[in-house]
N, C-alpha and C. Protein backbone atom coordinates (compact mmCIF):
# COMPACT_ATOMS: atom_id res chain seq x y z
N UNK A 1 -8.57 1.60 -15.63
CA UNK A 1 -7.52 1.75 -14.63
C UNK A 1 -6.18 1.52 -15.30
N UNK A 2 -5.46 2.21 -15.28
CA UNK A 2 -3.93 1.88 -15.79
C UNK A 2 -3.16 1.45 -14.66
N UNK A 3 -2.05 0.98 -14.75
CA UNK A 3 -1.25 -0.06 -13.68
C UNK A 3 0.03 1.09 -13.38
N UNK A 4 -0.01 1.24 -11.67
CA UNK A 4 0.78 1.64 -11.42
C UNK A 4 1.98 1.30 -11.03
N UNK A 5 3.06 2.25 -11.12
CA UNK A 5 4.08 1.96 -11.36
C UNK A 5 5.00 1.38 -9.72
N UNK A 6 4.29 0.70 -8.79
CA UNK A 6 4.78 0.24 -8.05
C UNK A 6 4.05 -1.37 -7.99
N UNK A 7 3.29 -1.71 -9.09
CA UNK A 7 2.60 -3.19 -9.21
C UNK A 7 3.88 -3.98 -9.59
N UNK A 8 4.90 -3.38 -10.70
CA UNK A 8 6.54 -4.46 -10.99
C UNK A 8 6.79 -4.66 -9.62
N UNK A 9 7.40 -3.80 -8.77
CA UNK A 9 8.12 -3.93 -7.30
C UNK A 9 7.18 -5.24 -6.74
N UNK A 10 6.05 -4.86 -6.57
CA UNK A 10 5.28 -5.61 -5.86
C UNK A 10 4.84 -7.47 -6.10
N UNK A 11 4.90 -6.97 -7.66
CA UNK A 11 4.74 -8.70 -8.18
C UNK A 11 6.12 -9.60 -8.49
N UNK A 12 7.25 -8.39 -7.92
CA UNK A 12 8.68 -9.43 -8.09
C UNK A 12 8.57 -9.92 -6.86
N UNK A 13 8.68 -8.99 -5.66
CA UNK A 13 8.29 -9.61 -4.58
C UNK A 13 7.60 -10.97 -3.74
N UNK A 14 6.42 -10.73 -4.58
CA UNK A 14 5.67 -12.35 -4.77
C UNK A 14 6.44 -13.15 -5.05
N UNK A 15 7.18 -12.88 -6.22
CA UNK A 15 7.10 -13.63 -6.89
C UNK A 15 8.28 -14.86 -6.67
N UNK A 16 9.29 -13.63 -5.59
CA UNK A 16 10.63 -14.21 -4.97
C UNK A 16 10.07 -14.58 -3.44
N UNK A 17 8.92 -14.59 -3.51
CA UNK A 17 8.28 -15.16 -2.01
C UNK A 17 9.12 -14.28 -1.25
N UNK A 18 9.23 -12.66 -1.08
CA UNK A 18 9.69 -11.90 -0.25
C UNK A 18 8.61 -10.91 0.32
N UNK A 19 8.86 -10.28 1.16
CA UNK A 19 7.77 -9.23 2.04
C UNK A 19 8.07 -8.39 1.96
N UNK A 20 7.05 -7.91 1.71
CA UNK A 20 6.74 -6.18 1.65
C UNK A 20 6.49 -5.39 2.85
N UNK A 21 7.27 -4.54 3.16
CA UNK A 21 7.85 -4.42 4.62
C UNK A 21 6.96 -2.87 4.52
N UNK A 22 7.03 -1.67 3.15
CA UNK A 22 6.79 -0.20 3.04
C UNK A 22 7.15 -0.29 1.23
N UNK A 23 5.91 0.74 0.52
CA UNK A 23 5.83 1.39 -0.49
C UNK A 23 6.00 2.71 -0.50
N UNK A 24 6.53 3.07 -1.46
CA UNK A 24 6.60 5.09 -1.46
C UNK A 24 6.10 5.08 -3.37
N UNK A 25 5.21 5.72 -3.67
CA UNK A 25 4.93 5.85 -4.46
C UNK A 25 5.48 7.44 -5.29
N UNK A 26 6.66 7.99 -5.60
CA UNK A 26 7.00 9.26 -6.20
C UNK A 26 6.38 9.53 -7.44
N UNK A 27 5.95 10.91 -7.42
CA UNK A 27 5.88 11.00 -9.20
C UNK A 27 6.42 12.60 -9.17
N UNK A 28 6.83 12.61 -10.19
CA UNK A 28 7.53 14.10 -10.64
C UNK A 28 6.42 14.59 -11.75
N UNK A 29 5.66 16.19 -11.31
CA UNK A 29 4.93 16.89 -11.70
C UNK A 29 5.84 18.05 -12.88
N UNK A 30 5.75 17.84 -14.10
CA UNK A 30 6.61 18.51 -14.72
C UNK A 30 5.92 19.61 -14.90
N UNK A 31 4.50 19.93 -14.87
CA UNK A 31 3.86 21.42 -14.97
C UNK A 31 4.16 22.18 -13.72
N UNK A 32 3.91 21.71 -12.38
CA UNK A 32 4.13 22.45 -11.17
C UNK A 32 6.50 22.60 -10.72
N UNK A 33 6.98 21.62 -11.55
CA UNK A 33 8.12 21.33 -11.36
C UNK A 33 8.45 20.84 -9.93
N UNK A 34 7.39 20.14 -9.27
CA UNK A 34 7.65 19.49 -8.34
C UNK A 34 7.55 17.86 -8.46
N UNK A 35 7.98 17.06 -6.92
CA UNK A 35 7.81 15.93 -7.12
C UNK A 35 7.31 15.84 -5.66
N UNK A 36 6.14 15.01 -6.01
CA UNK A 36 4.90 14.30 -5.04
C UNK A 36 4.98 13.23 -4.51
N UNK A 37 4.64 12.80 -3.44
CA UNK A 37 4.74 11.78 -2.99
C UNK A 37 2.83 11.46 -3.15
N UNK A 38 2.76 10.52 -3.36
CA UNK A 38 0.90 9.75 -3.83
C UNK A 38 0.78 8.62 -2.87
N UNK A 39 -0.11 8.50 -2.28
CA UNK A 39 -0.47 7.54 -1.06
C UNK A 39 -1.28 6.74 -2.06
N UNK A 40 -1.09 5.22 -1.92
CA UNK A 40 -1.26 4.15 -2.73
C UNK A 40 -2.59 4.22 -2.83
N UNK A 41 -3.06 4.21 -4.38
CA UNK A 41 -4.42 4.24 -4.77
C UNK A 41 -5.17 2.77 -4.07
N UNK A 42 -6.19 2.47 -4.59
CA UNK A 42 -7.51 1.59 -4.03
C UNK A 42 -6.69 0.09 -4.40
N UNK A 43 -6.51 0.39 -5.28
CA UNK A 43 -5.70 -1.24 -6.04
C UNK A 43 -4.43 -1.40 -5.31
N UNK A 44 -3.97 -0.56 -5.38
CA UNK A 44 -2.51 -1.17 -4.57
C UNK A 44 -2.54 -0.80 -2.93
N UNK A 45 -3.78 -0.80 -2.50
CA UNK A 45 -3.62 -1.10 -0.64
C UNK A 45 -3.86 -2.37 -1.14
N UNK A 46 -5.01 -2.74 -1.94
CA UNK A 46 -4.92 -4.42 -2.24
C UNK A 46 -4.16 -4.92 -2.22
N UNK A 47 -3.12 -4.68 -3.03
CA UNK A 47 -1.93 -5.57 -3.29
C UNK A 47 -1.15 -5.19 -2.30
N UNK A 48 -1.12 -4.61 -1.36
CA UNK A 48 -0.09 -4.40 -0.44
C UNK A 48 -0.71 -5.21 1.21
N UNK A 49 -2.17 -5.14 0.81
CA UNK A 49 -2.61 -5.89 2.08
C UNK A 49 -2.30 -7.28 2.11
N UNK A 50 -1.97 -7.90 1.46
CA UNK A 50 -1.51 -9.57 1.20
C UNK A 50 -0.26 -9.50 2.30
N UNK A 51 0.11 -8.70 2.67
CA UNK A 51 1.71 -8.35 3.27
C UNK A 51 1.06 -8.09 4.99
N UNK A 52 -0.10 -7.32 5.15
CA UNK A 52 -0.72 -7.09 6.30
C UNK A 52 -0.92 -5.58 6.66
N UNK A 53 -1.52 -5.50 7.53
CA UNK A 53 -1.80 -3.89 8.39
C UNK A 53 -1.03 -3.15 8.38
N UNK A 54 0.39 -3.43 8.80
CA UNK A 54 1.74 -3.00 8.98
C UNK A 54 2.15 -2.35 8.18
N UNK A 55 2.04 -3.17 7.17
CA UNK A 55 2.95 -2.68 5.51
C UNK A 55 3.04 -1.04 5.78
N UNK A 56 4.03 -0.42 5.82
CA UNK A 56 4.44 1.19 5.74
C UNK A 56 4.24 1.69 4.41
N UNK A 57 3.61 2.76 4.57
CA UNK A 57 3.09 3.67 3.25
C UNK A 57 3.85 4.84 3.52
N UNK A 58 4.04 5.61 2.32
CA UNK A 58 4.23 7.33 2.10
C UNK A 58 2.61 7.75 2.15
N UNK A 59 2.83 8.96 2.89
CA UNK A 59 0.76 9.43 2.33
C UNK A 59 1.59 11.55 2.61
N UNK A 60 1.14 12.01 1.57
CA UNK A 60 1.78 13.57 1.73
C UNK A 60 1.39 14.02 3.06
N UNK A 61 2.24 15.17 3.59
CA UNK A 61 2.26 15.92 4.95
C UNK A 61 2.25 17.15 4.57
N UNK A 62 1.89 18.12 4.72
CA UNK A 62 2.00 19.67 4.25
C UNK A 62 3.01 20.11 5.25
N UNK A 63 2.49 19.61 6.75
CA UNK A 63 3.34 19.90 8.21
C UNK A 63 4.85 19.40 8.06
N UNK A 64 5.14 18.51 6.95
CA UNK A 64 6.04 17.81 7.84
C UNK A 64 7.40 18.61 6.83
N UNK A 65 8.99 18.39 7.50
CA UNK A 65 9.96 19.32 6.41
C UNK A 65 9.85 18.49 5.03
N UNK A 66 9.30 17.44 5.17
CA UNK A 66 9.81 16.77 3.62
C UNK A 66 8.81 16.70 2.78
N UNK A 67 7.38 17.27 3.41
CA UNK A 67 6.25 16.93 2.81
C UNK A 67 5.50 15.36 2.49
N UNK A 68 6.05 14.83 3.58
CA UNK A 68 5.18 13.38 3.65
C UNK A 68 5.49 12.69 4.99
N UNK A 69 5.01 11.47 4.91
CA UNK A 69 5.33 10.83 6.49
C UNK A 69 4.58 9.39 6.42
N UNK A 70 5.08 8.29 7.28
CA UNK A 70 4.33 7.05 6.84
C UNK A 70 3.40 6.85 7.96
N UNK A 71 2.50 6.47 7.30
CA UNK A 71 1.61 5.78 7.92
C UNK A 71 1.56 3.79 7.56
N UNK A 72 0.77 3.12 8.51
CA UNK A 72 0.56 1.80 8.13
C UNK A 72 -0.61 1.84 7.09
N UNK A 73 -1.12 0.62 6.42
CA UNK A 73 -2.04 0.33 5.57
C UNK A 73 -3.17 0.38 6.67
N UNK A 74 -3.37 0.11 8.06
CA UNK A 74 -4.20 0.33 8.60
C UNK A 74 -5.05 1.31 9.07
N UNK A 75 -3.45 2.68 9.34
CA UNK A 75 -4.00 3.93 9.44
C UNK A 75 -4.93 4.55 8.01
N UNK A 76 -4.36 3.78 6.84
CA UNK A 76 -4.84 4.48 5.68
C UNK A 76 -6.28 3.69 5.40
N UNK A 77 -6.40 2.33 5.96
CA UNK A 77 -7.79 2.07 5.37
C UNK A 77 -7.54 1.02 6.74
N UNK A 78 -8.57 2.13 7.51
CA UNK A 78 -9.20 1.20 9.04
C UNK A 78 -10.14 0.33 8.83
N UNK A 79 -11.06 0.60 7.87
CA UNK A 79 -12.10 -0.36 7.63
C UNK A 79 -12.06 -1.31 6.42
N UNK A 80 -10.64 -2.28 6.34
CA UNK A 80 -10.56 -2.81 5.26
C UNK A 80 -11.55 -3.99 4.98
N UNK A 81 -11.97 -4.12 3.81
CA UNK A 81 -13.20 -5.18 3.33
C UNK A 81 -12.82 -6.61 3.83
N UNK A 82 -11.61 -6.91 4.04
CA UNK A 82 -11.17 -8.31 3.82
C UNK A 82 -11.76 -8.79 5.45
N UNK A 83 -11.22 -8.04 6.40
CA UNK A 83 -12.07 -8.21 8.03
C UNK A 83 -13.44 -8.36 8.06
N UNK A 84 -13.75 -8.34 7.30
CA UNK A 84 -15.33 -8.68 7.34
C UNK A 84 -15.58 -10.29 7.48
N UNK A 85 -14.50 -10.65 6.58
CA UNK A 85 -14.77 -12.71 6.13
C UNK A 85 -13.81 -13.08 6.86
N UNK A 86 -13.19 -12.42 8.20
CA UNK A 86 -12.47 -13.31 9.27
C UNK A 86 -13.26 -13.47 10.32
N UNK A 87 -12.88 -14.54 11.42
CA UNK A 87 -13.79 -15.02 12.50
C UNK A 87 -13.23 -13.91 13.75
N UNK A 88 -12.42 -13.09 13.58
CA UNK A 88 -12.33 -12.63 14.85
C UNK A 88 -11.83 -10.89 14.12
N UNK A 89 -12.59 -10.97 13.06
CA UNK A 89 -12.27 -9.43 12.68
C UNK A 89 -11.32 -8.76 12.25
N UNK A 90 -9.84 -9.41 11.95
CA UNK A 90 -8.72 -8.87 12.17
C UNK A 90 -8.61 -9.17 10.30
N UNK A 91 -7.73 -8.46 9.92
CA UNK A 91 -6.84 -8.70 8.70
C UNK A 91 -7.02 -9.86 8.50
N UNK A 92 -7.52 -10.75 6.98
CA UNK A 92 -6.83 -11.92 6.54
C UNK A 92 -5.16 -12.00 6.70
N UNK A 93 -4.72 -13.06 6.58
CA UNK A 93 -3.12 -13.54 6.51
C UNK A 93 -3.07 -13.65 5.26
N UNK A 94 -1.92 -13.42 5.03
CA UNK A 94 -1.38 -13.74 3.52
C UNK A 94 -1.50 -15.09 2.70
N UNK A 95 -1.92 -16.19 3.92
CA UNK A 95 -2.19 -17.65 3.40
C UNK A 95 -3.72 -17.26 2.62
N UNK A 96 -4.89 -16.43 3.12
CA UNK A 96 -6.06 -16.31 3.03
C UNK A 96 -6.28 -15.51 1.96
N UNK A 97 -5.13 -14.79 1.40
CA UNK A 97 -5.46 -13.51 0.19
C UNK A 97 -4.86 -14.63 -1.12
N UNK A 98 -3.72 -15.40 -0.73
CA UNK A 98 -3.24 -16.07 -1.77
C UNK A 98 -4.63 -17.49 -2.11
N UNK A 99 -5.40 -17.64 -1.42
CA UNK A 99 -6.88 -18.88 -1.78
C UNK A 99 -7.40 -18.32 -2.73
């Protein structure tokens, strides 16, 4: 796995005990000469779920004029693993990802 380039943003954040409110992940395709918007791979809903359900993502739109649109971390992964080891099903809290 190589580390993507929104893990800096994310671990200053921590690191200034600030919240992560929305990620947009861009990359510029120099063969097609476009630039993409990439809906946060497997590792970084991880790291973005410490923040909660909420957290706002980019995920591409074909429909939309700009070619993307946000969704929450919830719309993107309804069945996150971490609800499994809570007592009432819901998202761990950020106290529970930092144990």
């Amino acid at each position: 796995m190589s580390l993507c380039h929104e893990t800096g943003a994310i671990c200053q954040a921590y690191t200034l005990n600030r919240r992560v409110t929305a990620s947009v992940c861009v990359y510029r395709d120099p063969e097609r000469d476009q630039v993409l918007i990439l809906p946060p791979c497997g590792i970084c809903q991880e790291r973005l779920a410490m923040w909660g359900p909420e957290v706002q993502v980019a995920v591409p739109d074909a429909g939309s004029a700009t070619g993307w649109c946000v969704r929450t971390l919830r719309d993107v992964n309804p069945y996150y693993w971490g609800s499994q080891f809570t007592d009432d099903g819901m998202w761990p809290s950020q106290k529970s990802h930092s144990e």
